[in-house]
PDB file of C-alpha atoms in Angstrom:
ATOM      1  CA  MET A   1     147.024 135.003 101.688  1.00 46.00           C
ATOM      2  CA  SER A   2     143.918 133.250 102.964  1.00 45.00           C
ATOM      3  CA  ASN A   3     140.496 134.822 102.822  1.00 46.00           C
ATOM      4  CA  THR A   4     138.761 135.553 106.074  1.00 45.00           C
ATOM      5  CA  SER A   5     135.011 135.876 106.147  1.00 43.00           C
ATOM      6  CA  SER A   6     135.354 139.656 106.093  1.00 42.00           C
ATOM      7  CA  GLN A   7     137.566 139.477 102.993  1.00 45.00           C
ATOM      8  CA  MET A   8     135.480 136.964 101.045  1.00 43.00           C
ATOM      9  CA  ASP A   9     133.622 138.168  97.990  1.00 44.00           C
ATOM     10  CA  ILE A  10     129.945 137.870  98.878  1.00 44.00           C
ATOM     11  CA  SER A  11     128.592 139.781  95.916  1.00 44.00           C
ATOM     12  CA  PRO A  12     125.728 138.205  93.996  1.00 46.00           C
ATOM     13  CA  LEU A  13     126.613 135.534  91.493  1.00 46.00           C
ATOM     14  CA  PRO A  14     126.638 136.576  87.834  1.00 44.00           C
ATOM     15  CA  GLN A  15     123.397 136.094  85.979  1.00 44.00           C
ATOM     16  CA  SER A  16     123.054 133.324  83.440  1.00 44.00           C
ATOM     17  CA  GLY A  17     120.146 133.142  81.065  1.00 45.00           C
ATOM     18  CA  GLY A  18     117.065 135.304  81.544  1.00 46.00           C
ATOM     19  CA  ASP A  19     116.286 134.410  85.148  1.00 57.00           C
ATOM     20  CA  ALA A  20     116.946 137.242  87.590  1.00 57.00           C
ATOM     21  CA  LEU A  21     118.727 136.375  90.810  1.00 58.00           C
ATOM     22  CA  PRO A  22     116.973 137.068  94.099  1.00 61.00           C
ATOM     23  CA  ASP A  23     117.699 140.224  96.069  1.00 74.00           C
ATOM     24  CA  ASN A  24     118.299 138.245  99.278  1.00 83.00           C
ATOM     25  CA  TRP A  25     121.892 137.000  99.506  1.00 88.00           C
ATOM     26  CA  LEU A  26     120.726 133.827 101.267  1.00 88.00           C
ATOM     27  CA  ASP A  27     118.665 132.930  98.216  1.00 82.00           C
ATOM     28  CA  THR A  28     121.909 132.606  96.227  1.00 86.00           C
ATOM     29  CA  LEU A  29     122.872 129.606  98.390  1.00 90.00           C
ATOM     30  CA  VAL A  30     121.733 126.215  97.110  1.00 90.00           C
ATOM     31  CA  GLY A  31     121.359 124.836 100.631  1.00 91.00           C
ATOM     32  CA  TYR A  32     119.149 127.707 101.732  1.00 91.00           C
ATOM     33  CA  ALA A  33     116.961 127.475  98.628  1.00 89.00           C
ATOM     34  CA  LEU A  34     116.684 123.695  99.039  1.00 90.00           C
ATOM     35  CA  ARG A  35     115.683 124.033 102.684  1.00 92.00           C
ATOM     36  CA  ARG A  36     113.004 126.632 101.927  1.00 91.00           C
ATOM     37  CA  ALA A  37     111.602 124.520  99.091  1.00 90.00           C
ATOM     38  CA  GLN A  38     111.723 121.418 101.308  1.00 90.00           C
ATOM     39  CA  MET A  39     109.816 123.252 104.045  1.00 91.00           C
ATOM     40  CA  LYS A  40     107.106 124.296 101.577  1.00 88.00           C
ATOM     41  CA  VAL A  41     106.687 120.800 100.172  1.00 88.00           C
ATOM     42  CA  PHE A  42     106.976 119.190 103.612  1.00 89.00           C
ATOM     43  CA  GLN A  43     104.365 121.456 105.232  1.00 89.00           C
ATOM     44  CA  HIS A  44     101.894 120.657 102.497  1.00 84.00           C
ATOM     45  CA  LEU A  45     102.353 116.923 103.047  1.00 92.00           C
ATOM     46  CA  VAL A  46     102.335 117.222 106.860  1.00 94.00           C
ATOM     47  CA  GLY A  47      98.860 118.700 106.729  1.00 90.00           C
ATOM     48  CA  LYS A  48      97.546 115.954 104.482  1.00 90.00           C
ATOM     49  CA  LEU A  49      99.089 113.153 106.561  1.00 94.00           C
ATOM     50  CA  ALA A  50      97.799 114.709 109.799  1.00 94.00           C
ATOM     51  CA  GLU A  51      94.279 114.050 108.531  1.00 93.00           C
ATOM     52  CA  HIS A  52      95.218 110.353 108.898  1.00 94.00           C
ATOM     53  CA  ASP A  53      96.990 110.877 112.253  1.00 94.00           C
ATOM     54  CA  LEU A  54     100.400 110.158 110.724  1.00 95.00           C
ATOM     55  CA  ARG A  55     103.686 112.006 110.427  1.00 94.00           C
ATOM     56  CA  PRO A  56     105.985 111.957 107.383  1.00 94.00           C
ATOM     57  CA  ALA A  57     108.485 109.630 109.121  1.00 95.00           C
ATOM     58  CA  GLN A  58     105.718 107.087 109.734  1.00 97.00           C
ATOM     59  CA  PHE A  59     104.587 107.355 106.113  1.00 97.00           C
ATOM     60  CA  THR A  60     108.187 106.942 104.931  1.00 97.00           C
ATOM     61  CA  ALA A  61     108.608 103.899 107.156  1.00 98.00           C
ATOM     62  CA  MET A  62     105.435 102.378 105.714  1.00 98.00           C
ATOM     63  CA  VAL A  63     106.723 102.877 102.168  1.00 98.00           C
ATOM     64  CA  ILE A  64     110.071 101.262 103.033  1.00 98.00           C
ATOM     65  CA  ILE A  65     108.383  98.343 104.816  1.00 98.00           C
ATOM     66  CA  ASP A  66     106.066  97.861 101.841  1.00 98.00           C
ATOM     67  CA  ASN A  67     109.081  97.749  99.514  1.00 97.00           C
ATOM     68  CA  GLU A  68     110.977  95.338 101.798  1.00 97.00           C
ATOM     69  CA  PRO A  69     108.545  93.229 103.853  1.00 96.00           C
ATOM     70  CA  GLY A  70     110.302  91.616 106.814  1.00 94.00           C
ATOM     71  CA  LEU A  71     113.036  94.244 106.917  1.00 94.00           C
ATOM     72  CA  MET A  72     114.859  94.084 110.233  1.00 93.00           C
ATOM     73  CA  GLN A  73     114.271  97.005 112.594  1.00 92.00           C
ATOM     74  CA  ALA A  74     117.940  98.026 112.569  1.00 91.00           C
ATOM     75  CA  ASP A  75     117.914  98.165 108.764  1.00 94.00           C
ATOM     76  CA  LEU A  76     114.720 100.211 108.780  1.00 96.00           C
ATOM     77  CA  ALA A  77     116.278 102.662 111.234  1.00 96.00           C
ATOM     78  CA  ARG A  78     119.335 102.930 108.975  1.00 96.00           C
ATOM     79  CA  GLN A  79     117.169 103.660 105.920  1.00 96.00           C
ATOM     80  CA  LEU A  80     115.248 106.294 107.876  1.00 96.00           C
ATOM     81  CA  ALA A  81     118.590 107.768 109.046  1.00 94.00           C
ATOM     82  CA  ILE A  82     117.577 107.519 112.714  1.00 95.00           C
ATOM     83  CA  GLU A  83     118.991 105.687 115.701  1.00 94.00           C
ATOM     84  CA  PRO A  84     117.293 102.335 116.494  1.00 90.00           C
ATOM     85  CA  PRO A  85     115.871 103.625 119.821  1.00 92.00           C
ATOM     86  CA  GLN A  86     114.117 106.404 117.875  1.00 94.00           C
ATOM     87  CA  LEU A  87     112.424 103.781 115.715  1.00 94.00           C
ATOM     88  CA  VAL A  88     110.636 102.120 118.643  1.00 94.00           C
ATOM     89  CA  PRO A  89     107.991 104.825 119.241  1.00 96.00           C
ATOM     90  CA  LEU A  90     107.427 105.133 115.490  1.00 96.00           C
ATOM     91  CA  LEU A  91     106.765 101.394 115.190  1.00 96.00           C
ATOM     92  CA  ASN A  92     104.711 101.387 118.392  1.00 97.00           C
ATOM     93  CA  LYS A  93     102.427 103.980 116.805  1.00 96.00           C
ATOM     94  CA  LEU A  94     102.070 101.982 113.586  1.00 97.00           C
ATOM     95  CA  GLU A  95     101.400  98.799 115.558  1.00 97.00           C
ATOM     96  CA  SER A  96      98.861 100.438 117.864  1.00 97.00           C
ATOM     97  CA  ARG A  97      96.988 101.634 114.777  1.00 96.00           C
ATOM     98  CA  GLY A  98      97.060  98.131 113.302  1.00 97.00           C
ATOM     99  CA  LEU A  99      99.143  99.274 110.331  1.00 98.00           C
ATOM    100  CA  ALA A 100     102.327  97.279 110.931  1.00 98.00           C
ATOM    101  CA  GLN A 101     103.564  94.363 112.976  1.00 97.00           C
ATOM    102  CA  ARG A 102     106.922  93.173 114.221  1.00 94.00           C
ATOM    103  CA  VAL A 103     107.685  89.485 113.848  1.00 92.00           C
ATOM    104  CA  ARG A 104     110.516  87.840 115.793  1.00 85.00           C
ATOM    105  CA  GLY A 105     113.260  86.528 113.543  1.00 71.00           C
ATOM    106  CA  VAL A 106     113.552  82.765 113.092  1.00 73.00           C
ATOM    107  CA  GLN A 107     117.352  82.616 113.123  1.00 74.00           C
ATOM    108  CA  ASP A 108     118.001  85.510 115.496  1.00 72.00           C
ATOM    109  CA  LYS A 109     115.342  85.639 118.206  1.00 72.00           C
ATOM    110  CA  ARG A 110     116.587  89.114 119.244  1.00 75.00           C
ATOM    111  CA  ALA A 111     115.800  90.620 115.844  1.00 79.00           C
ATOM    112  CA  TYR A 112     112.388  91.598 114.554  1.00 85.00           C
ATOM    113  CA  GLY A 113     111.249  91.888 110.967  1.00 92.00           C
ATOM    114  CA  VAL A 114     108.615  94.482 110.207  1.00 96.00           C
ATOM    115  CA  PHE A 115     105.590  93.921 107.993  1.00 97.00           C
ATOM    116  CA  LEU A 116     102.594  95.997 107.016  1.00 98.00           C
ATOM    117  CA  THR A 117      99.220  94.565 107.942  1.00 98.00           C
ATOM    118  CA  LYS A 118      96.373  94.369 105.435  1.00 98.00           C
ATOM    119  CA  ALA A 119      95.035  97.613 106.927  1.00 98.00           C
ATOM    120  CA  GLY A 120      98.489  99.179 106.548  1.00 98.00           C
ATOM    121  CA  ILE A 121      98.725  98.127 102.910  1.00 98.00           C
ATOM    122  CA  ALA A 122      95.260  99.518 102.205  1.00 97.00           C
ATOM    123  CA  LEU A 123      95.985 102.837 103.912  1.00 97.00           C
ATOM    124  CA  LEU A 124      99.381 103.104 102.237  1.00 98.00           C
ATOM    125  CA  GLY A 125      97.718 102.961  98.829  1.00 97.00           C
ATOM    126  CA  LYS A 126      95.613 105.987  99.786  1.00 96.00           C
ATOM    127  CA  LEU A 127      98.585 107.768 101.361  1.00 97.00           C
ATOM    128  CA  LYS A 128     100.709 107.347  98.235  1.00 97.00           C
ATOM    129  CA  ALA A 129      97.964 108.993  96.172  1.00 97.00           C
ATOM    130  CA  ILE A 130      97.788 111.795  98.739  1.00 95.00           C
ATOM    131  CA  ALA A 131     101.591 112.219  98.640  1.00 95.00           C
ATOM    132  CA  VAL A 132     101.595 112.446  94.840  1.00 95.00           C
ATOM    133  CA  ALA A 133      98.775 115.007  94.851  1.00 94.00           C
ATOM    134  CA  SER A 134     100.483 116.985  97.620  1.00 92.00           C
ATOM    135  CA  ASP A 135     103.808 116.919  95.773  1.00 91.00           C
ATOM    136  CA  GLU A 136     102.173 118.118  92.572  1.00 92.00           C
ATOM    137  CA  ALA A 137     100.272 120.882  94.379  1.00 91.00           C
ATOM    138  CA  ALA A 138     103.380 122.077  96.218  1.00 90.00           C
ATOM    139  CA  THR A 139     105.358 122.204  92.952  1.00 91.00           C
ATOM    140  CA  ALA A 140     102.550 123.560  90.770  1.00 93.00           C
ATOM    141  CA  ALA A 141     104.745 126.481  89.672  1.00 94.00           C
ATOM    142  CA  LEU A 142     106.864 123.993  87.679  1.00 94.00           C
ATOM    143  CA  ASP A 143     105.889 122.507  84.347  1.00 96.00           C
ATOM    144  CA  GLU A 144     106.526 118.797  83.675  1.00 95.00           C
ATOM    145  CA  ASP A 145     109.959 119.366  82.146  1.00 96.00           C
ATOM    146  CA  GLU A 146     111.063 121.643  84.987  1.00 96.00           C
ATOM    147  CA  ARG A 147     109.810 119.176  87.564  1.00 94.00           C
ATOM    148  CA  ALA A 148     111.686 116.309  85.868  1.00 95.00           C
ATOM    149  CA  GLN A 149     114.817 118.461  85.641  1.00 95.00           C
ATOM    150  CA  LEU A 150     114.570 119.404  89.325  1.00 93.00           C
ATOM    151  CA  LEU A 151     114.232 115.739  90.298  1.00 93.00           C
ATOM    152  CA  ARG A 152     117.259 114.812  88.155  1.00 95.00           C
ATOM    153  CA  LEU A 153     119.321 117.579  89.748  1.00 93.00           C
ATOM    154  CA  LEU A 154     118.268 116.666  93.290  1.00 92.00           C
ATOM    155  CA  HIS A 155     119.101 113.001  92.656  1.00 93.00           C
ATOM    156  CA  LYS A 156     122.489 114.140  91.343  1.00 94.00           C
ATOM    157  CA  VAL A 157     123.126 116.234  94.478  1.00 91.00           C
ATOM    158  CA  ASN A 158     122.031 113.320  96.674  1.00 87.00           C
ATOM    159  CA  GLY A 159     124.128 110.989  94.486  1.00 84.00           C
TER     160      GLY A 159
END
């Protein structure tokens, strides 16, 4: 006999160790807890990046471009998990700020590689420090071991 949603056991999970489970049923779901934690960490970073007139996607793009100078636009879009047309306004913003530039490919004139400018490299150094400080502030409730364990577990989930 298959379980319908009304027949499924939705009682709280058994406790393990000394940590009490939350009263809210949603908080027993990994996805829900991840999303709430992501929102907390994300909002902290959004505020810090806004001071530099940037969004997290633009910062992420800058980090990827810095790691892979000359990366083709299509590959950058893939790494950002967005459609190539969505990348255009993001790159337009970075270019208009003098932080990145697109260079036409030598072999394929239709393709463009993306590079950070000197100003982009300089700002990225500051932004990385801001991101680290923001990350640490948003996860201040964790000690070093807990933070390392959380990162290991998240990398395992993202596997």
